[in-house]
PDB file of C-alpha atoms in Angstrom:
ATOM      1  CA  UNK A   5       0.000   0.000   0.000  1.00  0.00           C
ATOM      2  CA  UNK A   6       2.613   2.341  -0.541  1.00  0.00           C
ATOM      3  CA  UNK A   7       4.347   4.365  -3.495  1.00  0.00           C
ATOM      4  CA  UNK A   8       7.289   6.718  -4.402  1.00  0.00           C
ATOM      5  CA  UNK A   9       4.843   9.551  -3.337  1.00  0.00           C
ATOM      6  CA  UNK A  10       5.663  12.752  -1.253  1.00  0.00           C
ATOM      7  CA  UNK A  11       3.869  14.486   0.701  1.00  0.00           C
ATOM      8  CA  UNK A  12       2.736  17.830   0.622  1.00  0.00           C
ATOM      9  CA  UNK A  13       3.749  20.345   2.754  1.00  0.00           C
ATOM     10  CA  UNK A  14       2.048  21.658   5.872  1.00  0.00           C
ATOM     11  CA  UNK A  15      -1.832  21.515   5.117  1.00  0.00           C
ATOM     12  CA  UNK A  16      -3.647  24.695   5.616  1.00  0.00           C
ATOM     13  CA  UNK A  17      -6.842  23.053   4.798  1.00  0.00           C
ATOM     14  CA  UNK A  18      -8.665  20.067   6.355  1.00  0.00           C
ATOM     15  CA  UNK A  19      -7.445  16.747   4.880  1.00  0.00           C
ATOM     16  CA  UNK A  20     -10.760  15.088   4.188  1.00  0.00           C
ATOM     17  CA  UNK A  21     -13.734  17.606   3.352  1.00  0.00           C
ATOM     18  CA  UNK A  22     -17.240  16.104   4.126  1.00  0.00           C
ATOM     19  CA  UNK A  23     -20.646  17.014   2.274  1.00  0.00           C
ATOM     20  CA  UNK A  24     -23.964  15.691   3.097  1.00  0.00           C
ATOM     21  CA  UNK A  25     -27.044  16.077   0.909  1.00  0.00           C
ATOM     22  CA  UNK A  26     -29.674  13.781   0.315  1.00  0.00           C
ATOM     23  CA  UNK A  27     -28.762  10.905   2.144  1.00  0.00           C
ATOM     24  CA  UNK A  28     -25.646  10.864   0.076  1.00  0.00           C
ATOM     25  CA  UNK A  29     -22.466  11.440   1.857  1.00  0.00           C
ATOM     26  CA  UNK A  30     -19.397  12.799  -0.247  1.00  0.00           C
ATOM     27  CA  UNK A  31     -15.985  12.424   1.487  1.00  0.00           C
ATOM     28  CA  UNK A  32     -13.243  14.499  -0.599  1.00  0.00           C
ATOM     29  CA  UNK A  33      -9.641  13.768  -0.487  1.00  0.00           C
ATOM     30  CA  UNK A  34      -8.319  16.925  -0.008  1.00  0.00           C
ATOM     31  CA  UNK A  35      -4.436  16.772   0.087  1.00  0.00           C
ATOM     32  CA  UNK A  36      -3.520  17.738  -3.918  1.00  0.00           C
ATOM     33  CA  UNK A  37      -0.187  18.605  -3.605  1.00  0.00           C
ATOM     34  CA  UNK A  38       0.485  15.427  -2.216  1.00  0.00           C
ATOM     35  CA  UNK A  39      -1.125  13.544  -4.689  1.00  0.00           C
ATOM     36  CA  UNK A  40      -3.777  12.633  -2.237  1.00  0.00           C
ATOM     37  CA  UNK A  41      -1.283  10.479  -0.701  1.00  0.00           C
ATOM     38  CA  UNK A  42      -2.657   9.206   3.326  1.00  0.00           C
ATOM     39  CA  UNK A  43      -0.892  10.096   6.197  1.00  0.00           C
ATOM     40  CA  UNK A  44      -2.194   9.478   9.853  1.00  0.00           C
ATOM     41  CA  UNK A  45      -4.600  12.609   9.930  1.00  0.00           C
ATOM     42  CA  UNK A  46      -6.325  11.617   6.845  1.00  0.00           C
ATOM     43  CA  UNK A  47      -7.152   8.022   7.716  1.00  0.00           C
ATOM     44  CA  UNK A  48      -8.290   8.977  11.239  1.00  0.00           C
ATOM     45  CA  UNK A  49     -10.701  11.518   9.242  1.00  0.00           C
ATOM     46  CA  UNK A  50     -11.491   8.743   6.859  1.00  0.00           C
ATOM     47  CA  UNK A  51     -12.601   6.667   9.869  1.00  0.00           C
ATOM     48  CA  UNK A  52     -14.300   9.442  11.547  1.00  0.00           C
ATOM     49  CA  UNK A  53     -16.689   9.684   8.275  1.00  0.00           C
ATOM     50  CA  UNK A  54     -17.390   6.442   7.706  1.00  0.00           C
ATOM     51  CA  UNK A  55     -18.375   5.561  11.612  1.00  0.00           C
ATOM     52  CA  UNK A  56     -20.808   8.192  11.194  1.00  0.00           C
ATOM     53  CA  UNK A  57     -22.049   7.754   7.868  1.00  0.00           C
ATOM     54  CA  UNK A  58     -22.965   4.394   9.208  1.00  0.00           C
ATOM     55  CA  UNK A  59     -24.622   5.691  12.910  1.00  0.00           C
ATOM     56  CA  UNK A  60     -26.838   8.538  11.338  1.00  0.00           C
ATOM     57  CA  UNK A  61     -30.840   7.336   9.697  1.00  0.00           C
ATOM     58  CA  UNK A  62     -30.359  10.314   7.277  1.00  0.00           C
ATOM     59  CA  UNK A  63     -27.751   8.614   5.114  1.00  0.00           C
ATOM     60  CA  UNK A  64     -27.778   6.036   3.424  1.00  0.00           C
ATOM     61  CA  UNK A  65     -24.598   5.979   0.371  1.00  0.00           C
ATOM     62  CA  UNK A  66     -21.715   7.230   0.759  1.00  0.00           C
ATOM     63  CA  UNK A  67     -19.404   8.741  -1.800  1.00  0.00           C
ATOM     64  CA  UNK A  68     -15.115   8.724  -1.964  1.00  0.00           C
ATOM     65  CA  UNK A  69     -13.406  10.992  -4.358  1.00  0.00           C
ATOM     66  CA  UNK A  70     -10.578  13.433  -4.293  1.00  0.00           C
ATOM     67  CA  UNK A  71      -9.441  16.785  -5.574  1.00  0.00           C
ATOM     68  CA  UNK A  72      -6.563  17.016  -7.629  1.00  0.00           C
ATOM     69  CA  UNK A  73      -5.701  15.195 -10.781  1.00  0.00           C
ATOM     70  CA  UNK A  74      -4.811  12.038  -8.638  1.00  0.00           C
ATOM     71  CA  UNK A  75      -7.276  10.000  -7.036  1.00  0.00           C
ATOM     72  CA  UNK A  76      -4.445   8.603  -4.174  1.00  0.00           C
ATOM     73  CA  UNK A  77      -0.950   7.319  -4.388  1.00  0.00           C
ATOM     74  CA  UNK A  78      -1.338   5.653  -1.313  1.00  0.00           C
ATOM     75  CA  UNK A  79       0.713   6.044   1.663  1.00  0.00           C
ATOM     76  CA  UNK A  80       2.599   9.296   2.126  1.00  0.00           C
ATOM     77  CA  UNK A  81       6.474   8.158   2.858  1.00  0.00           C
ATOM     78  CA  UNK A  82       7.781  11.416   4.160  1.00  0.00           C
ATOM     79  CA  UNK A  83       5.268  10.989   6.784  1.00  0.00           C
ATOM     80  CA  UNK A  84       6.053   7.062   6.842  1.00  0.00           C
ATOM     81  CA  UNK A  85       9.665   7.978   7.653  1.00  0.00           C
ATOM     82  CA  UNK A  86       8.567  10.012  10.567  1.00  0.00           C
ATOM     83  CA  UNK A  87       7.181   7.531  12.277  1.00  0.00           C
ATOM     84  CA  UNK A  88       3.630   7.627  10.775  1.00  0.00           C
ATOM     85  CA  UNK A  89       1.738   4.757  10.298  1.00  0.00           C
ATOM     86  CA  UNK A  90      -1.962   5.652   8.599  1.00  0.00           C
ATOM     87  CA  UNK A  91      -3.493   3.295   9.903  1.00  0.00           C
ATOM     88  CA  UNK A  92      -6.839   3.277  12.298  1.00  0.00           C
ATOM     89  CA  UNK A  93      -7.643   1.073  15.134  1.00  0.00           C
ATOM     90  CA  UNK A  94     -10.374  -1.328  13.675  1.00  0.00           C
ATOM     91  CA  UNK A  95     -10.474   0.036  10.243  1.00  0.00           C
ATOM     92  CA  UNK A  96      -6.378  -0.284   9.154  1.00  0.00           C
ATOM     93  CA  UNK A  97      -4.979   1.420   6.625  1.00  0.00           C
ATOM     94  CA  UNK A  98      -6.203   4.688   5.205  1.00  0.00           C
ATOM     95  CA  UNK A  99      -9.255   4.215   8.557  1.00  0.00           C
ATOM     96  CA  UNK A 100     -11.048   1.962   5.783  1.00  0.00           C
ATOM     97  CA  UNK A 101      -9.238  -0.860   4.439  1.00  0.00           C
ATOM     98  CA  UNK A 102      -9.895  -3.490   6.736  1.00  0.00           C
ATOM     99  CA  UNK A 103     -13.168  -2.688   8.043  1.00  0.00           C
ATOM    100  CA  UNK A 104     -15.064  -0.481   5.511  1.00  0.00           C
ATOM    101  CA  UNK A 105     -18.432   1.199   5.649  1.00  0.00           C
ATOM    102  CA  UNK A 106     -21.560  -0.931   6.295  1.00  0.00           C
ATOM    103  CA  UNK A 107     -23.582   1.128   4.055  1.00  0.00           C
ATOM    104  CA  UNK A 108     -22.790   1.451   0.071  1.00  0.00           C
ATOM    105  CA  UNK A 109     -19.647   3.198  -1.044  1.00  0.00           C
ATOM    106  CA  UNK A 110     -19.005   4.537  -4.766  1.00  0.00           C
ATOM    107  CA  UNK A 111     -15.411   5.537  -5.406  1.00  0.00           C
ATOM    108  CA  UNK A 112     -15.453   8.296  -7.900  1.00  0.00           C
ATOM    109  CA  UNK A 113     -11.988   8.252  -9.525  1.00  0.00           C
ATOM    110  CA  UNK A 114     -10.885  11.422 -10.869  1.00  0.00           C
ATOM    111  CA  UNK A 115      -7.176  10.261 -12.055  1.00  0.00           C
ATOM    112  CA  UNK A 116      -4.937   7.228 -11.204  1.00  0.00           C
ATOM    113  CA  UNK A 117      -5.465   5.422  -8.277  1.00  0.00           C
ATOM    114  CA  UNK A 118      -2.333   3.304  -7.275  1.00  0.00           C
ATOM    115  CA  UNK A 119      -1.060   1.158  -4.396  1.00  0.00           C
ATOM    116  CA  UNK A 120      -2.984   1.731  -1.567  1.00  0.00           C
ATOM    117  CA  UNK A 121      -5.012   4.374  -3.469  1.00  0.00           C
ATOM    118  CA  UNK A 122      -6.211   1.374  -5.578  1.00  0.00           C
ATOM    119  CA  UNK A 123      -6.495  -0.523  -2.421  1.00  0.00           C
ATOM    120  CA  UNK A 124      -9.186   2.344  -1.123  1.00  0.00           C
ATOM    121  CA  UNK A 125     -11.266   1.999  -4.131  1.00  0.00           C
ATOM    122  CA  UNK A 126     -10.853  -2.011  -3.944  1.00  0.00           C
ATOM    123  CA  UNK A 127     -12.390  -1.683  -0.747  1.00  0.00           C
ATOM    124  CA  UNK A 128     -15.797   0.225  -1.733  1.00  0.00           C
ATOM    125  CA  UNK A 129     -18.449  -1.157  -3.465  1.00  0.00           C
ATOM    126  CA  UNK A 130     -18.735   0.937  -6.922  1.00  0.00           C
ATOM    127  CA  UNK A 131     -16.728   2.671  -9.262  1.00  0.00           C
ATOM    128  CA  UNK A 132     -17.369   5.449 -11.307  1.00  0.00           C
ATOM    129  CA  UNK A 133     -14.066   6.606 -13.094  1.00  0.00           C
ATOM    130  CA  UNK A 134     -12.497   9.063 -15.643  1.00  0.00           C
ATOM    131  CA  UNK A 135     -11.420   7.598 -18.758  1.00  0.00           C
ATOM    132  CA  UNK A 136      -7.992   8.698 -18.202  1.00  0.00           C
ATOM    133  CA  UNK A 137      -8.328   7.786 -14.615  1.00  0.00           C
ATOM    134  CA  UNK A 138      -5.803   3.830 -14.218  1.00  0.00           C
ATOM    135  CA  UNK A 139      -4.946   1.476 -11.550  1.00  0.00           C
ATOM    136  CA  UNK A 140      -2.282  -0.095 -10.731  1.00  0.00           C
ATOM    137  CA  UNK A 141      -0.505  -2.221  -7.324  1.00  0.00           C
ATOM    138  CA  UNK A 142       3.121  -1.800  -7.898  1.00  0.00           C
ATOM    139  CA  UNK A 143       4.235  -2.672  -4.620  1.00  0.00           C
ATOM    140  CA  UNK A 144       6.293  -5.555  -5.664  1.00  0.00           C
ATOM    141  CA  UNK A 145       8.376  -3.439  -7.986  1.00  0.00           C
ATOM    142  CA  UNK A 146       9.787  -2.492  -4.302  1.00  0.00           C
ATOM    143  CA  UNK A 147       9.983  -5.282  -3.482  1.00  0.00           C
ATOM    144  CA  UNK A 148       7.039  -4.683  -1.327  1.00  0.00           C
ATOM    145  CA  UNK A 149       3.647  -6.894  -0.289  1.00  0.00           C
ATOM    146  CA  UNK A 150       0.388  -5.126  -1.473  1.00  0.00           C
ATOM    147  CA  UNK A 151      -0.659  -5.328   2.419  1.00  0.00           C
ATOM    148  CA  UNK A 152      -4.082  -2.948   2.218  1.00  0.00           C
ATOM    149  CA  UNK A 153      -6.301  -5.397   1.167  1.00  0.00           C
ATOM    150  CA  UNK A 154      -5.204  -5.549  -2.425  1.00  0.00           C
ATOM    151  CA  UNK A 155      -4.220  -9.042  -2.828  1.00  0.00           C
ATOM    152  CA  UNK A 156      -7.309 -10.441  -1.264  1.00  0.00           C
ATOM    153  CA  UNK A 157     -10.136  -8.478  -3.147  1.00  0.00           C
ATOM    154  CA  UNK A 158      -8.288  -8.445  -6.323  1.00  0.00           C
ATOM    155  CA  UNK A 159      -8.919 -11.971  -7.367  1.00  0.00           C
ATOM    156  CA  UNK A 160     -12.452 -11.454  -6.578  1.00  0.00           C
ATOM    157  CA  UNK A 161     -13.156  -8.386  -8.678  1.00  0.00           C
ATOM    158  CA  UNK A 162     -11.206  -9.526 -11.946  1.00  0.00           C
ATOM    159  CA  UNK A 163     -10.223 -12.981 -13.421  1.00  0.00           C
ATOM    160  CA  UNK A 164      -7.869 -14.931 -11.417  1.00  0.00           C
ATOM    161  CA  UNK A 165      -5.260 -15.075 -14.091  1.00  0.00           C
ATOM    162  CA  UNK A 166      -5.417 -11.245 -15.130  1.00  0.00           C
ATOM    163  CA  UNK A 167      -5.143 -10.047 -11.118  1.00  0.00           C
ATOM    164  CA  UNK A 168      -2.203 -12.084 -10.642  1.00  0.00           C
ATOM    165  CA  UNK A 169      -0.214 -10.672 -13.551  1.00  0.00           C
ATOM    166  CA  UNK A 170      -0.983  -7.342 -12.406  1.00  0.00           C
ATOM    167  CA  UNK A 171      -0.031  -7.825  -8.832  1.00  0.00           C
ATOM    168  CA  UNK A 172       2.874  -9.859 -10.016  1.00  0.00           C
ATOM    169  CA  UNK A 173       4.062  -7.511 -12.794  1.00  0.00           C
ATOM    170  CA  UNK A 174       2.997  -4.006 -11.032  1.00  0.00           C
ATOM    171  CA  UNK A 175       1.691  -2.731 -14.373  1.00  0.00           C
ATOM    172  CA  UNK A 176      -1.037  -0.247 -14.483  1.00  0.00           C
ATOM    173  CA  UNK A 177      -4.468  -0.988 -15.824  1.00  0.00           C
ATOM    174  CA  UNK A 178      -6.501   1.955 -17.698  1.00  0.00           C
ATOM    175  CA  UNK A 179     -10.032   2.767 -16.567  1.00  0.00           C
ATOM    176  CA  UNK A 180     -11.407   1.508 -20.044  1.00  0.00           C
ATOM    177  CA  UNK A 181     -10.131  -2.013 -19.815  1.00  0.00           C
ATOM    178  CA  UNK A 182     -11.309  -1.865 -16.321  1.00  0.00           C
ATOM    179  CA  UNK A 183     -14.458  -0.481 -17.360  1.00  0.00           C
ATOM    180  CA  UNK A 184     -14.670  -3.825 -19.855  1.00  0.00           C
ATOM    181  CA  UNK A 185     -13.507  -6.325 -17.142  1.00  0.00           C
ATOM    182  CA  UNK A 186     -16.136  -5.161 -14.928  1.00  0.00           C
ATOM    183  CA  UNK A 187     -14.390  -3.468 -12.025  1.00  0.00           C
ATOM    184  CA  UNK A 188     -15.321  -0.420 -13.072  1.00  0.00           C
ATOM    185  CA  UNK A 189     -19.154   0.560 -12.404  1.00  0.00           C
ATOM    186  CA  UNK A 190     -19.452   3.574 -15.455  1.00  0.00           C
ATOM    187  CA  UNK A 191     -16.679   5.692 -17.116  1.00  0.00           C
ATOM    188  CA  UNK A 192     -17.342   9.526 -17.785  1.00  0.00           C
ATOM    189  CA  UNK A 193     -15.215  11.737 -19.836  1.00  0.00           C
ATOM    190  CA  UNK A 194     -12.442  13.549 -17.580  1.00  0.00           C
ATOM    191  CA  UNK A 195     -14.680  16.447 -15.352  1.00  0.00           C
ATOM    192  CA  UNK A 196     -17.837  14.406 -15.280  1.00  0.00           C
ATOM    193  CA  UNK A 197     -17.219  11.713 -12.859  1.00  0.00           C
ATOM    194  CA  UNK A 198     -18.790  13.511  -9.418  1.00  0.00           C
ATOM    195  CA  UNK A 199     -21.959  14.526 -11.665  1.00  0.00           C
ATOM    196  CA  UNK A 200     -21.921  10.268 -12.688  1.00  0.00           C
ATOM    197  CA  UNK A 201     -21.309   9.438  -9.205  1.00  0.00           C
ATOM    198  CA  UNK A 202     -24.113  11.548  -7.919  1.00  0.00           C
ATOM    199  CA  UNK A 203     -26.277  10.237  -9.849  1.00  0.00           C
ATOM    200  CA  UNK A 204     -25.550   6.335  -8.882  1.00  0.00           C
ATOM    201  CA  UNK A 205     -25.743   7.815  -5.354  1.00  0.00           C
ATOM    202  CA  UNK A 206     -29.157   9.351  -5.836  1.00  0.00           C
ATOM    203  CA  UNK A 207     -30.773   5.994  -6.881  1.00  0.00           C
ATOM    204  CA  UNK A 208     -29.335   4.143  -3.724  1.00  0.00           C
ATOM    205  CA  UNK A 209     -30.182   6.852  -1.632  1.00  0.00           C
ATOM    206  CA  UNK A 210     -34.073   6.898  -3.339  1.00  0.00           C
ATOM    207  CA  UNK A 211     -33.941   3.338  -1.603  1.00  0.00           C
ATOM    208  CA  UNK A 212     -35.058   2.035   1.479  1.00  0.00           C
ATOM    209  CA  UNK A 213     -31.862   2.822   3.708  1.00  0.00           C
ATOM    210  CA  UNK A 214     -32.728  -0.209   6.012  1.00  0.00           C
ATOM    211  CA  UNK A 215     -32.949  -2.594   3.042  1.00  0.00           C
ATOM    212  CA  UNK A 216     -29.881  -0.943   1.364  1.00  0.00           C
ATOM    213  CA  UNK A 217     -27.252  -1.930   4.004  1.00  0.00           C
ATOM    214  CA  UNK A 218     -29.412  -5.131   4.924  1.00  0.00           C
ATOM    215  CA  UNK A 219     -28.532  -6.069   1.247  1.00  0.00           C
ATOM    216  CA  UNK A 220     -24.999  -4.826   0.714  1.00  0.00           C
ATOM    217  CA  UNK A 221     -24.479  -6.825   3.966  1.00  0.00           C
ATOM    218  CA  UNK A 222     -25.927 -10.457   2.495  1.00  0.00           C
ATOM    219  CA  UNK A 223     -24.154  -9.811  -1.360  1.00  0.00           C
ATOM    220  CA  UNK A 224     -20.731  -9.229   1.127  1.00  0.00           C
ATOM    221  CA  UNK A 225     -21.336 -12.139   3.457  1.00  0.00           C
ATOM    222  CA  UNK A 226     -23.295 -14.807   1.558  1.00  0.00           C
ATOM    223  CA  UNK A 227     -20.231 -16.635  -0.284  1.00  0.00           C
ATOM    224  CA  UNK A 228     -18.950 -17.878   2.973  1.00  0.00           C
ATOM    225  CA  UNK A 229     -22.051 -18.880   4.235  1.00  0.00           C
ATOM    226  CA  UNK A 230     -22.710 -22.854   4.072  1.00  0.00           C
ATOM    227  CA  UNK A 231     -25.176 -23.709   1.211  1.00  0.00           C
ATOM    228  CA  UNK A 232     -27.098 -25.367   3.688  1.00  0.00           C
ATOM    229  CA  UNK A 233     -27.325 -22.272   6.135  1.00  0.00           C
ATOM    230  CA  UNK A 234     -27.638 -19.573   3.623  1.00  0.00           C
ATOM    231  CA  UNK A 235     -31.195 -19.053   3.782  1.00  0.00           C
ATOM    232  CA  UNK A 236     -31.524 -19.269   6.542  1.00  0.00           C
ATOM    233  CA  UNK A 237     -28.839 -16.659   7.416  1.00  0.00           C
ATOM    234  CA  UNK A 238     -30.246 -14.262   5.005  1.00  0.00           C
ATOM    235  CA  UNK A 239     -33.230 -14.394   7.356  1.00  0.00           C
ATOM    236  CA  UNK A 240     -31.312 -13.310  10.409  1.00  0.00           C
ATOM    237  CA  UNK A 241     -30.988 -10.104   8.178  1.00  0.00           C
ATOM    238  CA  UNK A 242     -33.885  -9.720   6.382  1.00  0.00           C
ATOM    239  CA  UNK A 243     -36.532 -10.148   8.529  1.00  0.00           C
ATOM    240  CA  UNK A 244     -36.156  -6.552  11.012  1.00  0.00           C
ATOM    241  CA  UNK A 245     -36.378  -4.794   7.548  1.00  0.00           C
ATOM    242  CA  UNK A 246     -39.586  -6.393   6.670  1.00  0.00           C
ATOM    243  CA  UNK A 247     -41.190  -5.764  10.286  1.00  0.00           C
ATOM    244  CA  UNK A 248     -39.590  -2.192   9.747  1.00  0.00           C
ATOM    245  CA  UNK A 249     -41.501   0.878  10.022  1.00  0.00           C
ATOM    246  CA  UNK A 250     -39.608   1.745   6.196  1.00  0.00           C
ATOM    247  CA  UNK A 251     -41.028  -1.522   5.332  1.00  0.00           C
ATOM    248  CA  UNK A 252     -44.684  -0.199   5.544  1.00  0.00           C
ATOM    249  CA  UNK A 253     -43.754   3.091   4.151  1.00  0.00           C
ATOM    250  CA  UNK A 254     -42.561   1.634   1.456  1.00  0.00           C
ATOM    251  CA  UNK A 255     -45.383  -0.348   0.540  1.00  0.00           C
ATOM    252  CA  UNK A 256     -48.381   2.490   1.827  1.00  0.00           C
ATOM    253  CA  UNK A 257     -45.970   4.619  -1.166  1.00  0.00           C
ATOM    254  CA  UNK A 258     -46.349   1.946  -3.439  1.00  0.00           C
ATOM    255  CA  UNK A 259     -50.097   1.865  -3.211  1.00  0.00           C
ATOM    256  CA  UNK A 260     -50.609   5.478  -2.568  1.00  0.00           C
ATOM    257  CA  UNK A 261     -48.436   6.278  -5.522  1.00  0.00           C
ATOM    258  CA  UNK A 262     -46.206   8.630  -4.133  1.00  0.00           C
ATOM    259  CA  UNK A 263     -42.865   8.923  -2.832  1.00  0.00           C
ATOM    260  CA  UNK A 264     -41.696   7.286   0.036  1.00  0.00           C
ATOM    261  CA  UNK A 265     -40.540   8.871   3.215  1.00  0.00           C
ATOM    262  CA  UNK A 266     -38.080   7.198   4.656  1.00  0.00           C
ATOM    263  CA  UNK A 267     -37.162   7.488   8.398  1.00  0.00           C
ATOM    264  CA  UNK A 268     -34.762   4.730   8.620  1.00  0.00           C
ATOM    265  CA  UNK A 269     -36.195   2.827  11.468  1.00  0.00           C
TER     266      UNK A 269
END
């Protein structure tokens, strides 16, 4: 998770800028001159976010993306070699990797995401990028481990042969061929992904918020389940949505043919 990056000098701005509007979250990388690279402040911010993204009813999507013409270039080494380590109790690297949010995350790639940048988008659940936006895990042309989650999500996101040339060779893949292999959600012209991303945000967020995370939760957890349990399991989270008070909304909406009102209980 970590790159020839520097880091940028003393920030005079906050490191993570937070929006909320609609039930949609937007969490900005905000460290340009550093390439967006993550130093300790910016994943305890990261962290920060997310926890409460995932406590308050009014939200229910969440949205990553950065300012700059870099998406990340993972982990910032001048503040590596002083001692840094940007990592969160819970949550590891970049406060995300390791645990992320429970309710739906869309990176919106602006430029190239690599190392642990690519790791941070590896770990959300959508991807809306630039065309000229790439990814890449070039760790082992360090002679580095891709540590940030990289390795394991890789294989599950692209064909087993084509994720381990790239994280044996390093080499970067473009947002098109991405686009084509299916990691890659939709692909915008350069300037239009946070109007793209909005937009996939505003459907999810249109959405029952209970039912939202109750689903993100059995797509995530359902291939380990036993075959013979996996009803069964998808019960344990079903059912408190259907006895929800959303769940009547939704279908007094239906009938009344109006909008829903969602209150998230």
């Amino acid at each position: 998770m970590t790159t020839e990056s520097s880091a940028s000098p003393a920030d005079t701005e906050p490191s993570l800028l937070v929006h909320d509007e609609g039930g949609v979250r937007t969490m900005t990388l905000n460290r340009p001159a550093a390439r967006n690279s993550v130093n300790l402040d910016l994943a305890e911010r990261i962290d920060a976010a997310i926890t409460e993204l995932d406590e308050r009813r009014d939200l229910t999507v969440g949205v990553l993306t950065a300012n700059g013409t870099t998406f990340s270039a993972g982990m910032d080494l001048k503040a590596f070699l002083r001692g840094e380590r940007p990592k969160t109790e819970g949550r590891g690297f970049a406060g995300l990797v390791e645990r992320p949010a429970a309710k739906p995350l869309i990176a919106a790639v602006n430029g190239p995401a690599v190392a642990g940048g690519f790791e941070i988008v590896l770990a959300c659940d959508m991807v809306v990028a630039s065309e000229d936006a790439f990814f890449a895990l070039p760790e082992v042309k360090r002679g580095l481990v891709a540590a940030g989650g990289g390795l394991l999500r890789l294989p599950g996101r692209l064909p087993y042969h084509l994720a381990m040339e790239l994280a044996l060779t390093g080499r970067t893949l473009s947002a098109v061929e991405a686009h084509r292999l299916g990691l890659v959600n939709r692909i915008v012209p350069a300037g239009e992904v946070m109007r793209a991303a909005a937009e996939l945000a505003a459907e999810i967020a249109a959405c029952g918020p209970l039912a939202v995370a109750a689903t993100k939760r059995i797509i995530q957890e359902s291939p380990s389940w036993p075959a013979d349990e996996a009803f069964d399991r998808q019960t344990e989270v079903a059912a408190p949505v259907r006895s929800s008070a959303d769940a009547i909304e939704g279908a007094r909406a239906f009938t009344e043919k109006r909008p829903p009102v969602w209150t998230g209980a």
